[in-house]
Coordinates of C-alpha atoms in Angstrom, one line a residue:
X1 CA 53.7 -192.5 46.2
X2 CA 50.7 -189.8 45.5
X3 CA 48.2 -191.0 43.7
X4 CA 47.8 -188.8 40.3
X5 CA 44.5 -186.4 39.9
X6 CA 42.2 -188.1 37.5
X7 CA 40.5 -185.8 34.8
X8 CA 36.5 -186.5 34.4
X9 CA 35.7 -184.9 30.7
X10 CA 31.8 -183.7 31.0
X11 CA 30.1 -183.7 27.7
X12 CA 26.4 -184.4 26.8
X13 CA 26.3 -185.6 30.4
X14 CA 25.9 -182.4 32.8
X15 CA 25.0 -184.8 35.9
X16 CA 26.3 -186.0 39.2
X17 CA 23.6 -189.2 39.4
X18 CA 24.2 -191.9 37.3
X19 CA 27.7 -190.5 35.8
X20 CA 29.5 -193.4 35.4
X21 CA 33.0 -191.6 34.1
X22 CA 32.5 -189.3 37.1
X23 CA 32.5 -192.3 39.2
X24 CA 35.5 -193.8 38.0
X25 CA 37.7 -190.7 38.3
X26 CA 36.8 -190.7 42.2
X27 CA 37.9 -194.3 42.1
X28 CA 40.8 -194.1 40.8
X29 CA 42.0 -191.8 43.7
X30 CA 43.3 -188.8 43.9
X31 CA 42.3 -185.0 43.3
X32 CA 39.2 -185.4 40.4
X33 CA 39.4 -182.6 37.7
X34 CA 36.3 -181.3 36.5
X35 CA 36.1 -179.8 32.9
X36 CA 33.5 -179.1 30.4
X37 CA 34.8 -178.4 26.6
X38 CA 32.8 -176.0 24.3
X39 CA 34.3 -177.4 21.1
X40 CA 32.6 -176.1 18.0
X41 CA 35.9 -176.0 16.0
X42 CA 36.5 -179.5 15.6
X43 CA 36.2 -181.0 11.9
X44 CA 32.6 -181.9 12.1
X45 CA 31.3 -180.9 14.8
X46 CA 27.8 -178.8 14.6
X47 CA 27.2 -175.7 16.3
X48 CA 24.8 -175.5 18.9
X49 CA 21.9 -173.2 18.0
X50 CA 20.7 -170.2 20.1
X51 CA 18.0 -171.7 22.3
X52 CA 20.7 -174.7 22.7
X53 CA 23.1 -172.3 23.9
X54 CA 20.9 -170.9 26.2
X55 CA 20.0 -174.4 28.1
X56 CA 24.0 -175.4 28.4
X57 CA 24.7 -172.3 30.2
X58 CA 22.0 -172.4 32.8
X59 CA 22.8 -176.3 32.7
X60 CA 26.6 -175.5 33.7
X61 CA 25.5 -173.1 36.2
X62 CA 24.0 -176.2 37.9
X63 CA 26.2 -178.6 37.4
X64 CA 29.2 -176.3 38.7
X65 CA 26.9 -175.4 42.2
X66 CA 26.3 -179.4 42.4
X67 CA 30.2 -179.8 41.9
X68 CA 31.3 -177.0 44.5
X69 CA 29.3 -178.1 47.1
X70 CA 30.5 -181.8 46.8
X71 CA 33.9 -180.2 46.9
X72 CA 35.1 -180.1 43.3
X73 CA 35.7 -177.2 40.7
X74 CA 34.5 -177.3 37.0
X75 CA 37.1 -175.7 34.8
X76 CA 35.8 -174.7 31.5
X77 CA 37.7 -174.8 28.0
X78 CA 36.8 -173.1 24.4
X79 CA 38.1 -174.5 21.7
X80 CA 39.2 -177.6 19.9
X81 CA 39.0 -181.0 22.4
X82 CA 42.2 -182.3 21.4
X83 CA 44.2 -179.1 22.3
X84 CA 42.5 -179.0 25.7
X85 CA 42.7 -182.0 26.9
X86 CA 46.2 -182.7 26.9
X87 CA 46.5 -179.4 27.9
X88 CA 44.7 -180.0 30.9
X89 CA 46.5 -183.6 31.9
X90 CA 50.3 -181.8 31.4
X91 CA 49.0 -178.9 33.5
X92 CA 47.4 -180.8 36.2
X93 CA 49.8 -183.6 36.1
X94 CA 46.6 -186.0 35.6
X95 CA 47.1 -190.0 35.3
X96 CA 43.9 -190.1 34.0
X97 CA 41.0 -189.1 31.9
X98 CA 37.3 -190.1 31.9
X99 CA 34.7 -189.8 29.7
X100 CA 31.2 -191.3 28.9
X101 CA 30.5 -192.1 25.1
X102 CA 29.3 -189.8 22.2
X103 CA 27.7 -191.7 19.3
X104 CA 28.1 -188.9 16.7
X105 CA 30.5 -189.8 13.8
X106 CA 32.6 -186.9 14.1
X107 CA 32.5 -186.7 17.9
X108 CA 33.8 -190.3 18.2
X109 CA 36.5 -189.2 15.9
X110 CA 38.0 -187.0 18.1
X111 CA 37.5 -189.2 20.9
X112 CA 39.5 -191.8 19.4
X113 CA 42.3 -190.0 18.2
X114 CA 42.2 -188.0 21.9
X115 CA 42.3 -191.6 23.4
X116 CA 45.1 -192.7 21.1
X117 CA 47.1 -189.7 22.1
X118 CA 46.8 -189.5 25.3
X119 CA 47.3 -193.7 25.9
X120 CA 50.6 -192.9 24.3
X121 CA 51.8 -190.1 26.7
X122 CA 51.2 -193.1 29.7
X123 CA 47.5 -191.4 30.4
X124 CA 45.1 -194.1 31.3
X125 CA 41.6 -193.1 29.5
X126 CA 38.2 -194.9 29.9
X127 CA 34.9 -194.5 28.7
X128 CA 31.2 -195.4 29.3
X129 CA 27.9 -196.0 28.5
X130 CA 26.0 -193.6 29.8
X131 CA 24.0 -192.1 27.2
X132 CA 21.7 -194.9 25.4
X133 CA 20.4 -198.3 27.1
X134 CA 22.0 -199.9 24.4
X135 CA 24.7 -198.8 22.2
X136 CA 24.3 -199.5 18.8
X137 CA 27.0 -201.8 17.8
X138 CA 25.2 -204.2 20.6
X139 CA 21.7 -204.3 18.5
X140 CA 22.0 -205.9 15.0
X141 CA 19.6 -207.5 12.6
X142 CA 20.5 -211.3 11.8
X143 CA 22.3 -210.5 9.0
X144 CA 24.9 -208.0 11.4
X145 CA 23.0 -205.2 9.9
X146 CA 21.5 -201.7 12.1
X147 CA 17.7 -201.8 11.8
X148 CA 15.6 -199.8 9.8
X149 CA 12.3 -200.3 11.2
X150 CA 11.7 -199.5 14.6
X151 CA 9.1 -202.5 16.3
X152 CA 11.8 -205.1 15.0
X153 CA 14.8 -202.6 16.9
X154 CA 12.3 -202.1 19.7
X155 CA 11.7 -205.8 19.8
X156 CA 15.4 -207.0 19.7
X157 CA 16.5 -204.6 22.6
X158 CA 13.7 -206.0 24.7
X159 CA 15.4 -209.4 24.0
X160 CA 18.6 -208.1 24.5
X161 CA 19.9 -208.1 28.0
X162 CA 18.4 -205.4 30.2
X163 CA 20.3 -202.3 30.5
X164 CA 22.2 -202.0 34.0
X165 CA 21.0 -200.2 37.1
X166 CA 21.4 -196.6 37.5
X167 CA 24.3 -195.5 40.0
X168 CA 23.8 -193.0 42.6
X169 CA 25.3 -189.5 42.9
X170 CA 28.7 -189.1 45.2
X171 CA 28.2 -188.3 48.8
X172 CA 31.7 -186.2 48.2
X173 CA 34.7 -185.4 45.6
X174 CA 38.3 -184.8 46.1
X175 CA 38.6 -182.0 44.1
X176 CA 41.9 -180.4 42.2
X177 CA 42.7 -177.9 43.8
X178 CA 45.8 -176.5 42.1
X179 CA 45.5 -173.6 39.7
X180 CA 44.6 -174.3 36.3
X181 CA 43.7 -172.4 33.5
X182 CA 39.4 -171.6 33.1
X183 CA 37.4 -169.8 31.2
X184 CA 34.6 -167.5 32.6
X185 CA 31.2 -169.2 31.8
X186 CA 30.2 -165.6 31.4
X187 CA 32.4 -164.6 28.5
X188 CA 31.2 -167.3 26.4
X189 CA 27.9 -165.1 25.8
X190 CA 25.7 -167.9 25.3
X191 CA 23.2 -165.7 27.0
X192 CA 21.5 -163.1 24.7
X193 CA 21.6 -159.9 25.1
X194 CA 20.3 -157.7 22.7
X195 CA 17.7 -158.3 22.7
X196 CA 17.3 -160.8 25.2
X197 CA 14.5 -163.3 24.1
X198 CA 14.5 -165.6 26.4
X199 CA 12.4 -164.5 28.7
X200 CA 9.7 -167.2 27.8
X201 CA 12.6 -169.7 28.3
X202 CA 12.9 -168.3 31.9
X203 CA 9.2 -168.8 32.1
X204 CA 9.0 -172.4 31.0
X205 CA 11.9 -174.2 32.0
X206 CA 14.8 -174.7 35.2
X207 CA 17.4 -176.2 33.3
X208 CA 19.5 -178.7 36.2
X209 CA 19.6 -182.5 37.2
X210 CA 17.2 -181.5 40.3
X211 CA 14.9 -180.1 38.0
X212 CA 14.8 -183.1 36.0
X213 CA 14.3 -185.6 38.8
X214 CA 11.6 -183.3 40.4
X215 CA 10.0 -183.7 36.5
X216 CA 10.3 -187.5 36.4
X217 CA 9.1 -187.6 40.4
X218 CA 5.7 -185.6 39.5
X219 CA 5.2 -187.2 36.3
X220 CA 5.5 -190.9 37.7
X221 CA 3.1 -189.9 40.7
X222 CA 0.8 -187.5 38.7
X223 CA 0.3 -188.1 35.0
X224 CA 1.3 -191.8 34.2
X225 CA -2.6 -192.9 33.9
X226 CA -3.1 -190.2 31.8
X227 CA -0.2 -190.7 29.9
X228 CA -1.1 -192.8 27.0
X229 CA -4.3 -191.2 26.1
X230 CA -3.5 -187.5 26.5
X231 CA 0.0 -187.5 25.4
X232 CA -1.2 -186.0 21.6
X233 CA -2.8 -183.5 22.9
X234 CA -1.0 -180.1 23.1
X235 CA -3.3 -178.7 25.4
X236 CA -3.3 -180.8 28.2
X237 CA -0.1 -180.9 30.5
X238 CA 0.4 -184.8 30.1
X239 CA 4.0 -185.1 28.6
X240 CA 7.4 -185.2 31.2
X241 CA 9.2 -182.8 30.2
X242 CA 12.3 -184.1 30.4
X243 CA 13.4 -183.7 26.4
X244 CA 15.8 -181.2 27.0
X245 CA 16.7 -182.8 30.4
X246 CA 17.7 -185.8 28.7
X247 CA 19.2 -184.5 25.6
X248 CA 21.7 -182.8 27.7
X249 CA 22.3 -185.6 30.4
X250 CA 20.8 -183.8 33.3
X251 CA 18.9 -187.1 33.7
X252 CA 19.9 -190.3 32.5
X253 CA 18.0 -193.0 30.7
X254 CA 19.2 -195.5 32.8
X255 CA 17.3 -193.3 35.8
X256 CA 14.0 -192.5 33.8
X257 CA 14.0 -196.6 32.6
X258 CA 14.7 -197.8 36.6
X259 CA 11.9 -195.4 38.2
X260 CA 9.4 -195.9 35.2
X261 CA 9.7 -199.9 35.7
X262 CA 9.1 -199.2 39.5
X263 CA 6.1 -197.1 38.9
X264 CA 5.2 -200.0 36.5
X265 CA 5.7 -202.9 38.8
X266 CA 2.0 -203.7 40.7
X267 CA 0.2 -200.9 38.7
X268 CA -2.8 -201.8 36.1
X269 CA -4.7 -200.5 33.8
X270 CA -4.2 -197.1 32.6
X271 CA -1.4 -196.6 34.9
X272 CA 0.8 -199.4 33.5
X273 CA -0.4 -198.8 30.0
X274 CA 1.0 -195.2 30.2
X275 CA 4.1 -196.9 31.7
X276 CA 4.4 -198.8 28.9
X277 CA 4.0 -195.9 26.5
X278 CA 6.5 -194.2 27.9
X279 CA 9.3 -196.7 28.2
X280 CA 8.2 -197.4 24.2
X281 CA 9.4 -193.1 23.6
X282 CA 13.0 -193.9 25.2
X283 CA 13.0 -196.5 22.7
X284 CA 12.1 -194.1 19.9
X285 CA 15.1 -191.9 21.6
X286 CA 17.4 -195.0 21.2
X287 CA 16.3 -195.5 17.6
X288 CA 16.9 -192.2 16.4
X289 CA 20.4 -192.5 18.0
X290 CA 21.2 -195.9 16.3
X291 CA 20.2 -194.9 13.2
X292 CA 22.2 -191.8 13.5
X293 CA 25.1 -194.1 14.1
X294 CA 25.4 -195.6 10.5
X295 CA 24.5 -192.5 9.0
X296 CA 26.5 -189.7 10.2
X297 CA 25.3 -187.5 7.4
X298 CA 21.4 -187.8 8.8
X299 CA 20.9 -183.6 9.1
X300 CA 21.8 -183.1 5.9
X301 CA 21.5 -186.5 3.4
X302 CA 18.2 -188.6 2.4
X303 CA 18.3 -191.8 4.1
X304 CA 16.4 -193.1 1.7
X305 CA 18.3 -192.3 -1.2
X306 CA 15.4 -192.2 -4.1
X307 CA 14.4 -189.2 -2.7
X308 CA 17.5 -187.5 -3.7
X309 CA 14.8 -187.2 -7.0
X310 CA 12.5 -185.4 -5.2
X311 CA 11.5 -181.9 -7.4
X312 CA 12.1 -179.4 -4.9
X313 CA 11.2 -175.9 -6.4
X314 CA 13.0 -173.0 -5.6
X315 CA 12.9 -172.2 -2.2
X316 CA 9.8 -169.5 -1.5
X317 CA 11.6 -166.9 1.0
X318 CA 8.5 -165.5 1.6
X319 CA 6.6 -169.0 3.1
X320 CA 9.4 -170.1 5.0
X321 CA 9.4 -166.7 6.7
X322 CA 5.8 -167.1 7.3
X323 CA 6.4 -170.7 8.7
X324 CA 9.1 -169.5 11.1
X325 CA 6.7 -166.6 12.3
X326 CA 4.0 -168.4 13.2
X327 CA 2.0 -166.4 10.2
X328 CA 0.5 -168.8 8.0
X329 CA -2.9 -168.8 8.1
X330 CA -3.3 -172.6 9.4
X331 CA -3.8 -171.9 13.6
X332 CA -2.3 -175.6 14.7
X333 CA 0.8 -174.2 12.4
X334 CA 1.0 -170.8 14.0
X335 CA 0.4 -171.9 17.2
X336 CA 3.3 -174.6 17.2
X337 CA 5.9 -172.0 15.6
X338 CA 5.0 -169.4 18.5
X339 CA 5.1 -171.9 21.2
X340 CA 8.8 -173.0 19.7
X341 CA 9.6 -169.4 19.7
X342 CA 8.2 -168.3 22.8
X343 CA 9.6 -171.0 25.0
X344 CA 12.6 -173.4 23.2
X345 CA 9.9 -176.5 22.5
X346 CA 7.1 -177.7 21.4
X347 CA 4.7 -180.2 21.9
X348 CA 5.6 -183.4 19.8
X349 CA 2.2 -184.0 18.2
X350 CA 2.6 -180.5 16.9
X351 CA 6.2 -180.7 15.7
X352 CA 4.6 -182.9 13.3
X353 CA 1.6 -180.8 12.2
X354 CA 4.4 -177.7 11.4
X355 CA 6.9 -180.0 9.6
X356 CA 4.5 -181.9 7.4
X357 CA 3.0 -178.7 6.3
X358 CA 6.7 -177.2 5.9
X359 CA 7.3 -180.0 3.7
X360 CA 4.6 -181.3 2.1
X361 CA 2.3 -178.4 1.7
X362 CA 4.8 -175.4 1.5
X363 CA 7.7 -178.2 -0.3
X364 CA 10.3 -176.5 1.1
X365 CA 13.2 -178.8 1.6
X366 CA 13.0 -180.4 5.0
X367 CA 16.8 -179.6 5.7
X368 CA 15.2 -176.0 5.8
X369 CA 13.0 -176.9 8.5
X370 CA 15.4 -179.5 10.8
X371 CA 18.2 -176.0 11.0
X372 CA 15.3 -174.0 12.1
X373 CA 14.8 -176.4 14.9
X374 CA 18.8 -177.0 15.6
X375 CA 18.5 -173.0 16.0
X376 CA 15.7 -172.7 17.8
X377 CA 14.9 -175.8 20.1
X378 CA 16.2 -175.7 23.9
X379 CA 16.2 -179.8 23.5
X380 CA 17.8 -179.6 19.8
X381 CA 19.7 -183.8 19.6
X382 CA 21.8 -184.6 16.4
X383 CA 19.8 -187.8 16.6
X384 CA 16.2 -187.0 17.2
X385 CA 16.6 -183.7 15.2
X386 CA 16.8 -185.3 12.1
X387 CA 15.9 -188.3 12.4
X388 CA 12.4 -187.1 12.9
X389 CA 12.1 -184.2 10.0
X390 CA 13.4 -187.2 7.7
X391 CA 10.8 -189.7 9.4
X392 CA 8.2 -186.7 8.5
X393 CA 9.6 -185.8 5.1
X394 CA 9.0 -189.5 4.0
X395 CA 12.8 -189.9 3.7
X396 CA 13.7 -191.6 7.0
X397 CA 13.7 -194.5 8.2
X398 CA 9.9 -196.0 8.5
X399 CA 8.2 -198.8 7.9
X400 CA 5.4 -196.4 6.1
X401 CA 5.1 -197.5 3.0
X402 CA 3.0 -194.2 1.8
X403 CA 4.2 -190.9 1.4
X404 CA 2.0 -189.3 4.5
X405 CA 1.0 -185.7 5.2
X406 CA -0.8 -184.6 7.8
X407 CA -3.6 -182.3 7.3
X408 CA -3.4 -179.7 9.8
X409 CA -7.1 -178.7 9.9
X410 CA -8.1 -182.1 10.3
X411 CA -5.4 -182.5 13.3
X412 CA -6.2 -179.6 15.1
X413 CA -10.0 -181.0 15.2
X414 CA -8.9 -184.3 16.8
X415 CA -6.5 -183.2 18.8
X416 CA -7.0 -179.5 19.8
X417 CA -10.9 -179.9 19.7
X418 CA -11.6 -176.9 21.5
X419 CA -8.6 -174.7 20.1
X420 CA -7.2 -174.6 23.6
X421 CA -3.6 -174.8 22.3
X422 CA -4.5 -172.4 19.6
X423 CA -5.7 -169.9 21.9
X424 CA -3.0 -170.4 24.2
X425 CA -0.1 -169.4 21.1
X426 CA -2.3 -167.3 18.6
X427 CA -4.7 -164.3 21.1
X428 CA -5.7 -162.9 18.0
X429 CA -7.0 -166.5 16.2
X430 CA -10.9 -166.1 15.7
X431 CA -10.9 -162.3 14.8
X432 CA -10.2 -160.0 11.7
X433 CA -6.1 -159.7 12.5
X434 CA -5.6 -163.4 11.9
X435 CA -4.3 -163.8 8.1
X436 CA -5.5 -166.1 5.4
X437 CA -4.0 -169.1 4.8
X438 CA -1.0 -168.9 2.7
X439 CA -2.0 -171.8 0.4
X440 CA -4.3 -174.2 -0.4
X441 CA -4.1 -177.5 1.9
X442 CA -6.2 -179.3 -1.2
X443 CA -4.2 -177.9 -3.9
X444 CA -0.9 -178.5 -2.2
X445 CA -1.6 -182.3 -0.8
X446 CA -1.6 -183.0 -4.7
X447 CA 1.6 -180.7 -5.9
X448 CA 3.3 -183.2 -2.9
X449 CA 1.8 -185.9 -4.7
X450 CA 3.1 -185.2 -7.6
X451 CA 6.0 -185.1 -6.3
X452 CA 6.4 -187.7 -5.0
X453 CA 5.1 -189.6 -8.5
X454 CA 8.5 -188.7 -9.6
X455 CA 10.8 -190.3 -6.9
X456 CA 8.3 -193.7 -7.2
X457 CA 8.8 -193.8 -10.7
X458 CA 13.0 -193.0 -10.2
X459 CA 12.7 -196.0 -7.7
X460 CA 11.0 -198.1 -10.1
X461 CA 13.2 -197.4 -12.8
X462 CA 16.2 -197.2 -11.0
X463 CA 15.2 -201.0 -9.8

């Protein structure tokens, strides 16, 4: 009796190494059917934003090359997941279905009731971890509860047991070769057009899994003793690079954690320090995706719900415009917003500077801010997105207990001494075309204070 194709369901996961749903559709035997679903229809899913748009194409270019020349096809689907899917198994006469695990409250939604289904029309479906190190109903407090502080998460999931080895790519698929219904990549017009502003995209990034592991090879050998003390300053090259790479599971954790513990292993001083540093960010990536776990609402509701008091005025057009435009006055500010433009990213120190002054000098909601990122980042995460414009707005989850804001001027001086990063984003910073600053920092810091007086004194009353 033939053995049934098997259906491998590509999500945030757009790898061959390390795939563990990938692998267990080969295993099962049989023809492996390759599909990625571009679901923006289902109740609750968010829409990717245009830079984001612009990564997963070039991302499924790659995967589909990486695919064909291991001998499979990837088939590509529009439209609601739980209308494709079955759609998929009936026409490809599939016995099963493979997927790694979203951690997105809506996403597992339709995962579960896909799973349901499908169990019940005799389909065997399976999925993995293959996303986090450790999945968030695995790390609790004592009392069963997620964590809200992240050295005590950090510190349990160093306890915990370590995360598995990462598996290795394929050597060869047996792919479906029957005809079944696919969209042309193409169509989709994730691409821009008119105009086409992506050209600093082009410039700065190679969107792919061998991109990614080239990254992670010349970061390990090149900038890991430089790591920890030059990862704050936008100027210097001394980051990865391997957001976006990661947030769309051209890499996996599992990967980056394995080689950064064998760089580690032997090495001293600064080397092992910025080791160290570096595993402690993929725990700040977990964190954000934990967190995101019990609350699904994160993008768009205060975590911490006293600052549902917080006196927003009414939203200035005209400085948000400025803020998105890179054409406030404050150089570190401009400079950020034109890098973010420019190329889909910017550096993480930065993404600071430009939110706290969204938020705490301009007070414009932070929502404002975190769907000007979802639109305009190449690495845009339903996790880290939010979790960090709350974490910056004061209304996240942080063991702060202060209501901080960063004073750009003062940033720029420790961390872009020399206003190499300024120069870099703003040519005509230092002459008469640069405008003056839009506010005040001084007067501003206290209107923030203010402010913020009134969602203490809700607290204390509410108390």
């Amino acid at each position: 009796m033939a053995v049934t194709p098997s259906v491998v369901w590509f999500r945030d996961d757009l790898r061959l190494d390390d795939n563990p749903a990938l692998l267990a559709a080969i295993k099962h035997g049989g023809p492996v059917v390759a599909v990625y679903v571009l679901d923006e229809e289902s109740a609750g899913i968010r829409p990717y934003g245009g830079a984001a748009k612009w990564w997963l194409h070039e991302s499924l270019v790659s995967l589909s090359r990486g695919l064909a020349q291991l001998g499979a096809q990837l088939l590509l689907g529009r439209g609601p997941a739980e209308r494709i899917l079955p759609s998929l198994v009936a026409e490809t006469g599939a016995g099963a279905v493979y997927w790694n695990r979203r951690y997105g409250a809506a996403e597992r939604s339709v995962d579960a009731r896909l799973k349901t289904g499908l169990r019940a029309d005799g389909v065997e479906v399976a999925s993995f971890a293959a996303t986090l190190l450790h999945e968030p109903w695995t790390i609790a407090t004592g009392q069963g509860t997620p964590y809200s502080v992240f050295t005590p998460f950090w510190r349990a999931c160093q306890a915990a047991p370590p995360p598995r080895a990462p598996m290795d790519a394929p050597e060869a698929i047996d792919g479906w070769t029957g005809r079944a219904a696919t969209d042309d990549l193409e169509e989709w017009g994730l691409l821009p057009t008119k105009p086409d502003w992506a050209g600093g995209f082009r410039d700065a990034w190679s969107p792919g899994e061998a991109s990614a592991h080239r990254l992670l090879e010349e970061f390990l050998a090149d900038k890991l003793d430089s790591y920890a003390n030059e990862r704050d300053i936008p100027g210097q090259s001394a980051t990865s690079g391997l957001s976006p790479h990661l947030r769309w599971g051209e890499i996996s954790p599992y990967r980056v954690l394995h080689e950064t513990e064998e760089a580690r292993r032997g090495a001293t001083g600064r080397k092992a320090e910025g080791a160290t540093r570096f595993i402690t960010e993929l725990g700040w990536r977990e964190f954000a995706s934990h967190v995101l776990f019990a609350a699904p609402d994160l993008a768009t509701v205060n975590w911490r719900r006293e600052f549902d008091a917080f006196p927003w005025p009414p939203l200035n057009e005209d400085a948000l415009r400025a803020w998105q435009r890179g054409k406030t006055g404050i150089p570190i500010v401009d400079a950020g917003m034109r890098e973010l433009w420019r190329t889909g990213a910017m550096h993480n120190r930065v993404r600071m500077i430009v939110a706290s002054f969204l938020i705490k000098n301009l007070l414009i909601d932070w929502r404002h801010g975190e769907q000007w990122f979802w639109d305009t980042l190449v690495d845009a995460d339903a996790a880290n997105n939010a979790f960090n414009w709350q974490w910056i707005a004061s209304s996240g989850a942080d063991a702060a207990p202060y209501f901080r804001i960063f004073n750009p001027e003062l940033q720029a001086k420790k961390f872009d001494p020399h206003g190499e990063y300024i120069r870099q984003n703003v040519p005509e910073w230092e002459t008469d075309d640069y405008p003056q600053p839009i506010v005040d920092l001084a007067k501003t810091r206290k209107a923030a204070l203010a402010a913020y007086d009134v969602v203490t004194r809700a607290k204390q009353e509410s108390d």
